[in-house]
Amino acid sequence: MTFLSYYLHWSRDEVMRLNHLERRRWCREVSAVNKKLSNTEQNTFEFR
């Protein structure tokens, strides 16, 4: 939750309105953007 709040500037309530799968999807989206901007192979947040 902190990851999404930090990068997307969303409040706790906004993040909590998302279901678990939506939060995971947004984490992947943010990580993909960070990876592209930093020009690296490492994701900021990666699920295994």
PDB file of N, CA and C in Angstrom:
ATOM      1  N   MET A   1       0.815  -1.183   0.000  1.00  0.00           N
ATOM      2  CA  MET A   1       0.000   0.000   0.000  1.00  0.00           C
ATOM      3  C   MET A   1       0.860   1.249   0.000  1.00  0.00           C
ATOM      4  N   THR A   2       1.912   1.228   0.768  1.00  0.00           N
ATOM      5  CA  THR A   2       2.793   2.393   0.817  1.00  0.00           C
ATOM      6  C   THR A   2       3.424   2.650  -0.538  1.00  0.00           C
ATOM      7  N   PHE A   3       3.784   1.601  -1.232  1.00  0.00           N
ATOM      8  CA  PHE A   3       4.370   1.711  -2.564  1.00  0.00           C
ATOM      9  C   PHE A   3       3.447   2.498  -3.495  1.00  0.00           C
ATOM     10  N   LEU A   4       2.173   2.116  -3.537  1.00  0.00           N
ATOM     11  CA  LEU A   4       1.221   2.801  -4.405  1.00  0.00           C
ATOM     12  C   LEU A   4       0.963   4.227  -3.942  1.00  0.00           C
ATOM     13  N   SER A   5       0.830   4.405  -2.660  1.00  0.00           N
ATOM     14  CA  SER A   5       0.596   5.748  -2.125  1.00  0.00           C
ATOM     15  C   SER A   5       1.751   6.675  -2.471  1.00  0.00           C
ATOM     16  N   TYR A   6       2.945   6.177  -2.345  1.00  0.00           N
ATOM     17  CA  TYR A   6       4.130   6.986  -2.623  1.00  0.00           C
ATOM     18  C   TYR A   6       4.220   7.380  -4.097  1.00  0.00           C
ATOM     19  N   TYR A   7       4.134   6.390  -4.972  1.00  0.00           N
ATOM     20  CA  TYR A   7       4.350   6.652  -6.386  1.00  0.00           C
ATOM     21  C   TYR A   7       3.152   7.288  -7.084  1.00  0.00           C
ATOM     22  N   LEU A   8       1.953   6.991  -6.631  1.00  0.00           N
ATOM     23  CA  LEU A   8       0.764   7.515  -7.302  1.00  0.00           C
ATOM     24  C   LEU A   8       0.104   8.658  -6.533  1.00  0.00           C
ATOM     25  N   HIS A   9       0.633   8.944  -5.352  1.00  0.00           N
ATOM     26  CA  HIS A   9       0.090  10.020  -4.507  1.00  0.00           C
ATOM     27  C   HIS A   9      -1.384   9.784  -4.173  1.00  0.00           C
ATOM     28  N   TRP A  10      -1.688   8.518  -3.891  1.00  0.00           N
ATOM     29  CA  TRP A  10      -3.050   8.155  -3.507  1.00  0.00           C
ATOM     30  C   TRP A  10      -3.130   8.075  -1.993  1.00  0.00           C
ATOM     31  N   SER A  11      -4.299   8.379  -1.463  1.00  0.00           N
ATOM     32  CA  SER A  11      -4.512   8.271  -0.020  1.00  0.00           C
ATOM     33  C   SER A  11      -4.686   6.805   0.369  1.00  0.00           C
ATOM     34  N   ARG A  12      -4.593   6.557   1.657  1.00  0.00           N
ATOM     35  CA  ARG A  12      -4.808   5.196   2.166  1.00  0.00           C
ATOM     36  C   ARG A  12      -6.193   4.697   1.772  1.00  0.00           C
ATOM     37  N   ASP A  13      -7.190   5.551   1.891  1.00  0.00           N
ATOM     38  CA  ASP A  13      -8.563   5.154   1.548  1.00  0.00           C
ATOM     39  C   ASP A  13      -8.692   4.781   0.074  1.00  0.00           C
ATOM     40  N   GLU A  14      -8.026   5.537  -0.791  1.00  0.00           N
ATOM     41  CA  GLU A  14      -8.082   5.223  -2.218  1.00  0.00           C
ATOM     42  C   GLU A  14      -7.453   3.863  -2.508  1.00  0.00           C
ATOM     43  N   VAL A  15      -6.333   3.602  -1.892  1.00  0.00           N
ATOM     44  CA  VAL A  15      -5.661   2.315  -2.098  1.00  0.00           C
ATOM     45  C   VAL A  15      -6.497   1.176  -1.515  1.00  0.00           C
ATOM     46  N   MET A  16      -7.096   1.399  -0.368  1.00  0.00           N
ATOM     47  CA  MET A  16      -7.888   0.352   0.273  1.00  0.00           C
ATOM     48  C   MET A  16      -9.172   0.028  -0.493  1.00  0.00           C
ATOM     49  N   ARG A  17      -9.641   0.937  -1.319  1.00  0.00           N
ATOM     50  CA  ARG A  17     -10.834   0.661  -2.125  1.00  0.00           C
ATOM     51  C   ARG A  17     -10.548  -0.335  -3.243  1.00  0.00           C
ATOM     52  N   LEU A  18      -9.276  -0.496  -3.572  1.00  0.00           N
ATOM     53  CA  LEU A  18      -8.896  -1.472  -4.595  1.00  0.00           C
ATOM     54  C   LEU A  18      -8.875  -2.871  -3.988  1.00  0.00           C
ATOM     55  N   ASN A  19      -9.271  -3.861  -4.770  1.00  0.00           N
ATOM     56  CA  ASN A  19      -9.129  -5.225  -4.254  1.00  0.00           C
ATOM     57  C   ASN A  19      -7.671  -5.665  -4.436  1.00  0.00           C
ATOM     58  N   HIS A  20      -7.345  -6.776  -3.860  1.00  0.00           N
ATOM     59  CA  HIS A  20      -5.958  -7.245  -3.844  1.00  0.00           C
ATOM     60  C   HIS A  20      -5.367  -7.368  -5.256  1.00  0.00           C
ATOM     61  N   LEU A  21      -6.120  -7.948  -6.168  1.00  0.00           N
ATOM     62  CA  LEU A  21      -5.611  -8.136  -7.529  1.00  0.00           C
ATOM     63  C   LEU A  21      -5.387  -6.797  -8.229  1.00  0.00           C
ATOM     64  N   GLU A  22      -6.249  -5.826  -7.974  1.00  0.00           N
ATOM     65  CA  GLU A  22      -6.052  -4.500  -8.561  1.00  0.00           C
ATOM     66  C   GLU A  22      -4.792  -3.832  -7.998  1.00  0.00           C
ATOM     67  N   ARG A  23      -4.549  -3.985  -6.704  1.00  0.00           N
ATOM     68  CA  ARG A  23      -3.333  -3.423  -6.101  1.00  0.00           C
ATOM     69  C   ARG A  23      -2.098  -4.063  -6.715  1.00  0.00           C
ATOM     70  N   ARG A  24      -2.134  -5.360  -6.900  1.00  0.00           N
ATOM     71  CA  ARG A  24      -0.995  -6.050  -7.516  1.00  0.00           C
ATOM     72  C   ARG A  24      -0.764  -5.560  -8.937  1.00  0.00           C
ATOM     73  N   ARG A  25      -1.848  -5.385  -9.681  1.00  0.00           N
ATOM     74  CA  ARG A  25      -1.731  -4.901 -11.063  1.00  0.00           C
ATOM     75  C   ARG A  25      -1.104  -3.516 -11.091  1.00  0.00           C
ATOM     76  N   TRP A  26      -1.535  -2.618 -10.196  1.00  0.00           N
ATOM     77  CA  TRP A  26      -0.965  -1.273 -10.150  1.00  0.00           C
ATOM     78  C   TRP A  26       0.504  -1.314  -9.752  1.00  0.00           C
ATOM     79  N   CYS A  27       0.866  -2.213  -8.863  1.00  0.00           N
ATOM     80  CA  CYS A  27       2.287  -2.351  -8.482  1.00  0.00           C
ATOM     81  C   CYS A  27       3.114  -2.762  -9.696  1.00  0.00           C
ATOM     82  N   ARG A  28       2.601  -3.690 -10.489  1.00  0.00           N
ATOM     83  CA  ARG A  28       3.313  -4.102 -11.705  1.00  0.00           C
ATOM     84  C   ARG A  28       3.435  -2.939 -12.684  1.00  0.00           C
ATOM     85  N   GLU A  29       2.369  -2.160 -12.827  1.00  0.00           N
ATOM     86  CA  GLU A  29       2.382  -1.010 -13.741  1.00  0.00           C
ATOM     87  C   GLU A  29       3.437   0.013 -13.309  1.00  0.00           C
ATOM     88  N   VAL A  30       3.437   0.363 -12.037  1.00  0.00           N
ATOM     89  CA  VAL A  30       4.397   1.340 -11.521  1.00  0.00           C
ATOM     90  C   VAL A  30       5.819   0.809 -11.682  1.00  0.00           C
ATOM     91  N   SER A  31       6.021  -0.454 -11.397  1.00  0.00           N
ATOM     92  CA  SER A  31       7.351  -1.062 -11.536  1.00  0.00           C
ATOM     93  C   SER A  31       7.824  -1.023 -12.980  1.00  0.00           C
ATOM     94  N   ALA A  32       6.916  -1.273 -13.913  1.00  0.00           N
ATOM     95  CA  ALA A  32       7.278  -1.249 -15.324  1.00  0.00           C
ATOM     96  C   ALA A  32       7.711   0.161 -15.749  1.00  0.00           C
ATOM     97  N   VAL A  33       7.006   1.162 -15.282  1.00  0.00           N
ATOM     98  CA  VAL A  33       7.374   2.549 -15.597  1.00  0.00           C
ATOM     99  C   VAL A  33       8.740   2.878 -14.994  1.00  0.00           C
ATOM    100  N   ASN A  34       8.953   2.508 -13.728  1.00  0.00           N
ATOM    101  CA  ASN A  34      10.238   2.764 -13.068  1.00  0.00           C
ATOM    102  C   ASN A  34      11.377   2.058 -13.788  1.00  0.00           C
ATOM    103  N   LYS A  35      11.131   0.840 -14.210  1.00  0.00           N
ATOM    104  CA  LYS A  35      12.154   0.067 -14.923  1.00  0.00           C
ATOM    105  C   LYS A  35      12.528   0.759 -16.227  1.00  0.00           C
ATOM    106  N   LYS A  36      11.518   1.234 -16.958  1.00  0.00           N
ATOM    107  CA  LYS A  36      11.766   1.908 -18.230  1.00  0.00           C
ATOM    108  C   LYS A  36      12.513   3.225 -18.018  1.00  0.00           C
ATOM    109  N   LEU A  37      12.100   3.997 -17.018  1.00  0.00           N
ATOM    110  CA  LEU A  37      12.730   5.283 -16.764  1.00  0.00           C
ATOM    111  C   LEU A  37      14.169   5.150 -16.266  1.00  0.00           C
ATOM    112  N   SER A  38      14.434   4.098 -15.494  1.00  0.00           N
ATOM    113  CA  SER A  38      15.778   3.925 -14.949  1.00  0.00           C
ATOM    114  C   SER A  38      16.695   3.138 -15.885  1.00  0.00           C
ATOM    115  N   ASN A  39      16.103   2.611 -16.965  1.00  0.00           N
ATOM    116  CA  ASN A  39      16.867   1.863 -17.958  1.00  0.00           C
ATOM    117  C   ASN A  39      17.642   0.708 -17.321  1.00  0.00           C
ATOM    118  N   THR A  40      16.936  -0.057 -16.502  1.00  0.00           N
ATOM    119  CA  THR A  40      17.537  -1.195 -15.816  1.00  0.00           C
ATOM    120  C   THR A  40      16.623  -2.402 -15.926  1.00  0.00           C
ATOM    121  N   GLU A  41      17.162  -3.559 -15.671  1.00  0.00           N
ATOM    122  CA  GLU A  41      16.384  -4.788 -15.693  1.00  0.00           C
ATOM    123  C   GLU A  41      15.667  -5.067 -14.377  1.00  0.00           C
ATOM    124  N   GLN A  42      16.110  -4.402 -13.311  1.00  0.00           N
ATOM    125  CA  GLN A  42      15.549  -4.657 -11.987  1.00  0.00           C
ATOM    126  C   GLN A  42      14.243  -3.893 -11.807  1.00  0.00           C
ATOM    127  N   ASN A  43      13.194  -4.586 -11.320  1.00  0.00           N
ATOM    128  CA  ASN A  43      11.933  -3.934 -11.006  1.00  0.00           C
ATOM    129  C   ASN A  43      11.975  -3.353  -9.619  1.00  0.00           C
ATOM    130  N   THR A  44      11.280  -2.229  -9.417  1.00  0.00           N
ATOM    131  CA  THR A  44      11.179  -1.643  -8.094  1.00  0.00           C
ATOM    132  C   THR A  44      10.408  -2.558  -7.174  1.00  0.00           C
ATOM    133  N   PHE A  45       9.380  -3.193  -7.709  1.00  0.00           N
ATOM    134  CA  PHE A  45       8.543  -4.088  -6.931  1.00  0.00           C
ATOM    135  C   PHE A  45       8.195  -5.257  -7.822  1.00  0.00           C
ATOM    136  N   GLU A  46       8.621  -6.435  -7.454  1.00  0.00           N
ATOM    137  CA  GLU A  46       8.440  -7.590  -8.326  1.00  0.00           C
ATOM    138  C   GLU A  46       7.792  -8.727  -7.556  1.00  0.00           C
ATOM    139  N   PHE A  47       6.729  -9.313  -8.148  1.00  0.00           N
ATOM    140  CA  PHE A  47       6.065 -10.472  -7.552  1.00  0.00           C
ATOM    141  C   PHE A  47       6.701 -11.748  -8.078  1.00  0.00           C
ATOM    142  N   ARG A  48       6.761 -12.730  -7.215  1.00  0.00           N
ATOM    143  CA  ARG A  48       7.264 -14.042  -7.634  1.00  0.00           C
ATOM    144  C   ARG A  48       6.267 -15.095  -7.280  1.00  0.00           C
TER     145      ARG A  48
END
